[in-house]
XYZ file of N, CA and C in Angstrom:
213
model
N 91.777 84.002 75.582
C 91.287 84.836 76.651
C 92.263 84.759 77.825
N 92.596 85.919 78.402
C 93.533 85.979 79.516
C 92.894 85.457 80.796
N 93.694 84.784 81.580
C 93.213 84.274 82.856
C 93.348 85.375 83.909
N 92.279 85.643 84.627
C 92.287 86.656 85.671
C 92.336 85.954 87.024
N 93.317 86.320 87.822
C 93.458 85.749 89.156
C 93.162 86.849 90.161
N 92.198 86.605 91.033
C 91.832 87.605 92.034
C 92.871 87.607 93.139
N 93.385 88.772 93.428
C 94.415 88.933 94.444
C 93.857 89.810 95.558
N 93.888 89.335 96.781
C 93.347 90.095 97.902
C 94.426 90.854 98.657
N 95.458 91.286 97.972
C 96.493 92.054 98.656
C 95.935 93.403 99.102
N 95.251 94.109 98.211
C 94.668 95.416 98.514
C 93.161 95.279 98.595
N 92.563 95.867 99.637
C 91.113 95.804 99.807
C 90.609 97.099 100.427
N 89.335 97.366 100.230
C 88.722 98.543 100.841
C 88.380 98.234 102.298
N 87.927 99.250 103.015
C 87.681 99.118 104.456
C 86.730 97.972 104.796
N 85.672 97.812 104.024
C 84.697 96.762 104.311
C 85.354 95.381 104.264
N 86.186 95.152 103.263
C 86.898 93.878 103.163
C 87.836 93.661 104.333
N 88.501 94.732 104.753
C 89.395 94.631 105.908
C 88.610 94.333 107.178
N 87.430 94.931 107.305
C 86.575 94.663 108.460
C 86.165 93.193 108.499
N 85.828 92.637 107.344
C 85.432 91.229 107.282
C 86.594 90.300 107.616
N 87.779 90.634 107.139
C 88.947 89.765 107.340
C 89.508 89.837 108.760
N 89.429 91.022 109.387
C 90.098 91.209 110.676
C 89.154 91.287 111.865
N 87.902 91.645 111.621
C 86.972 91.851 112.725
C 87.069 93.236 113.339
N 87.942 94.082 112.799
C 88.059 95.451 113.289
C 86.854 96.269 112.851
N 86.479 97.252 113.651
C 85.415 98.169 113.296
C 85.978 99.373 112.555
N 85.094 100.192 112.004
C 85.513 101.361 111.232
C 86.351 102.326 112.074
N 85.954 102.555 113.317
C 86.710 103.471 114.181
C 88.070 102.895 114.564
N 88.141 101.594 114.748
C 89.426 100.965 115.057
C 90.373 101.090 113.869
N 89.864 100.861 112.674
C 90.681 100.989 111.464
C 91.176 102.420 111.322
N 90.288 103.380 111.555
C 90.679 104.788 111.468
C 91.777 105.118 112.483
N 91.660 104.606 113.703
C 92.673 104.855 114.732
C 94.028 104.268 114.329
N 94.035 103.053 113.810
C 95.287 102.462 113.334
C 95.863 103.285 112.188
N 95.010 103.711 111.276
C 95.456 104.485 110.114
C 96.076 105.814 110.553
N 95.494 106.458 111.550
C 95.979 107.767 111.986
C 97.190 107.683 112.909
N 97.389 106.546 113.570
C 98.438 106.470 114.586
C 99.547 105.451 114.333
N 99.260 104.368 113.645
C 100.238 103.276 113.552
C 100.677 102.949 112.126
N 99.725 102.882 111.226
C 100.036 102.435 109.879
C 100.650 103.555 109.047
N 101.468 103.174 108.078
C 102.176 104.122 107.226
C 101.465 104.219 105.879
N 101.125 105.462 105.501
C 100.468 105.664 104.208
C 101.445 105.319 103.088
N 100.966 104.602 102.105
C 101.796 104.135 101.004
C 102.345 102.736 101.243
N 102.290 102.288 102.489
C 102.774 100.952 102.838
C 101.623 100.086 103.341
N 100.951 100.513 104.399
C 99.806 99.780 104.943
C 98.495 100.179 104.272
N 98.414 101.399 103.787
C 97.206 101.873 103.109
C 97.583 102.962 102.116
N 96.692 103.209 101.166
C 96.894 104.292 100.203
C 95.543 104.812 99.748
N 95.543 106.052 99.314
C 94.336 106.682 98.788
C 94.484 106.789 97.279
N 93.463 106.353 96.563
C 93.477 106.433 95.107
C 92.157 107.036 94.663
N 92.229 108.116 93.899
C 91.012 108.753 93.416
C 90.472 107.979 92.220
N 89.197 108.168 91.897
C 88.634 107.511 90.715
C 89.335 107.923 89.418
N 90.037 109.049 89.454
C 90.786 109.497 88.283
C 92.194 108.915 88.249
N 92.537 108.114 89.256
C 93.831 107.447 89.278
C 94.944 108.237 89.921
N 94.621 109.346 90.555
C 95.654 110.160 91.195
C 95.965 109.585 92.581
N 97.170 109.087 92.793
C 97.491 108.454 94.077
C 97.657 109.441 95.228
N 97.839 110.734 94.944
C 98.071 111.709 96.009
C 96.806 112.447 96.437
N 95.654 112.038 95.948
C 94.398 112.695 96.286
C 93.959 112.327 97.698
N 93.560 113.323 98.489
C 93.063 113.078 99.848
C 91.585 112.703 99.835
N 90.948 112.759 98.667
C 89.526 112.466 98.569
C 89.256 111.113 97.927
N 90.281 110.353 97.689
C 90.115 109.070 97.025
C 89.659 107.964 97.960
N 89.455 106.811 97.381
C 89.094 105.616 98.140
C 90.347 105.113 98.851
N 90.194 104.735 100.101
C 91.335 104.218 100.860
C 91.396 102.705 100.670
N 92.552 102.239 100.197
C 92.810 100.820 99.994
C 93.806 100.364 101.049
N 93.580 99.187 101.613
C 94.406 98.648 102.688
C 95.163 97.420 102.197
N 96.430 97.328 102.571
C 97.271 96.195 102.204
C 97.189 95.157 103.324
N 96.351 94.165 103.127
C 96.097 93.165 104.172
C 97.360 92.404 104.593
N 98.196 91.913 103.673
C 99.404 91.197 104.118
C 100.340 92.066 104.965
N 100.482 93.347 104.624
C 101.361 94.238 105.398
C 100.768 94.517 106.779
N 99.445 94.692 106.840
C 98.777 94.920 108.122
C 98.886 93.673 108.989
N 98.706 92.515 108.393
C 98.831 91.254 109.124
C 100.251 91.088 109.670
N 101.249 91.450 108.878
C 102.640 91.377 109.327
C 102.891 92.358 110.470
N 102.278 93.533 110.391
C 102.392 94.525 111.464
C 101.899 93.941 112.789
N 100.773 93.242 112.744
C 100.218 92.629 113.954
C 101.132 91.504 114.452
N 101.653 90.698 113.532
C 102.564 89.615 113.926
C 103.812 90.151 114.614
N 104.326 91.271 114.111
C 105.567 91.844 114.637
C 105.367 92.645 115.919
N 104.127 92.960 116.252
C 103.860 93.788 117.445
C 103.944 92.982 118.720
């Protein structure tokens, strides 16, 4: 049986809220003004299409954390 290791590199908004203390509107503001799509966050549809605007938004916690460190 293969060993599965949980990796928290990518998380949905709720996970990011728990890790950072940011609210939904704060996350949206960062997403629209500061973060780069494909680097800090990405949208993935349930069908696996990465270019869908209707997909679930996944956030890259290590990249966002580095963004804050560098600011």
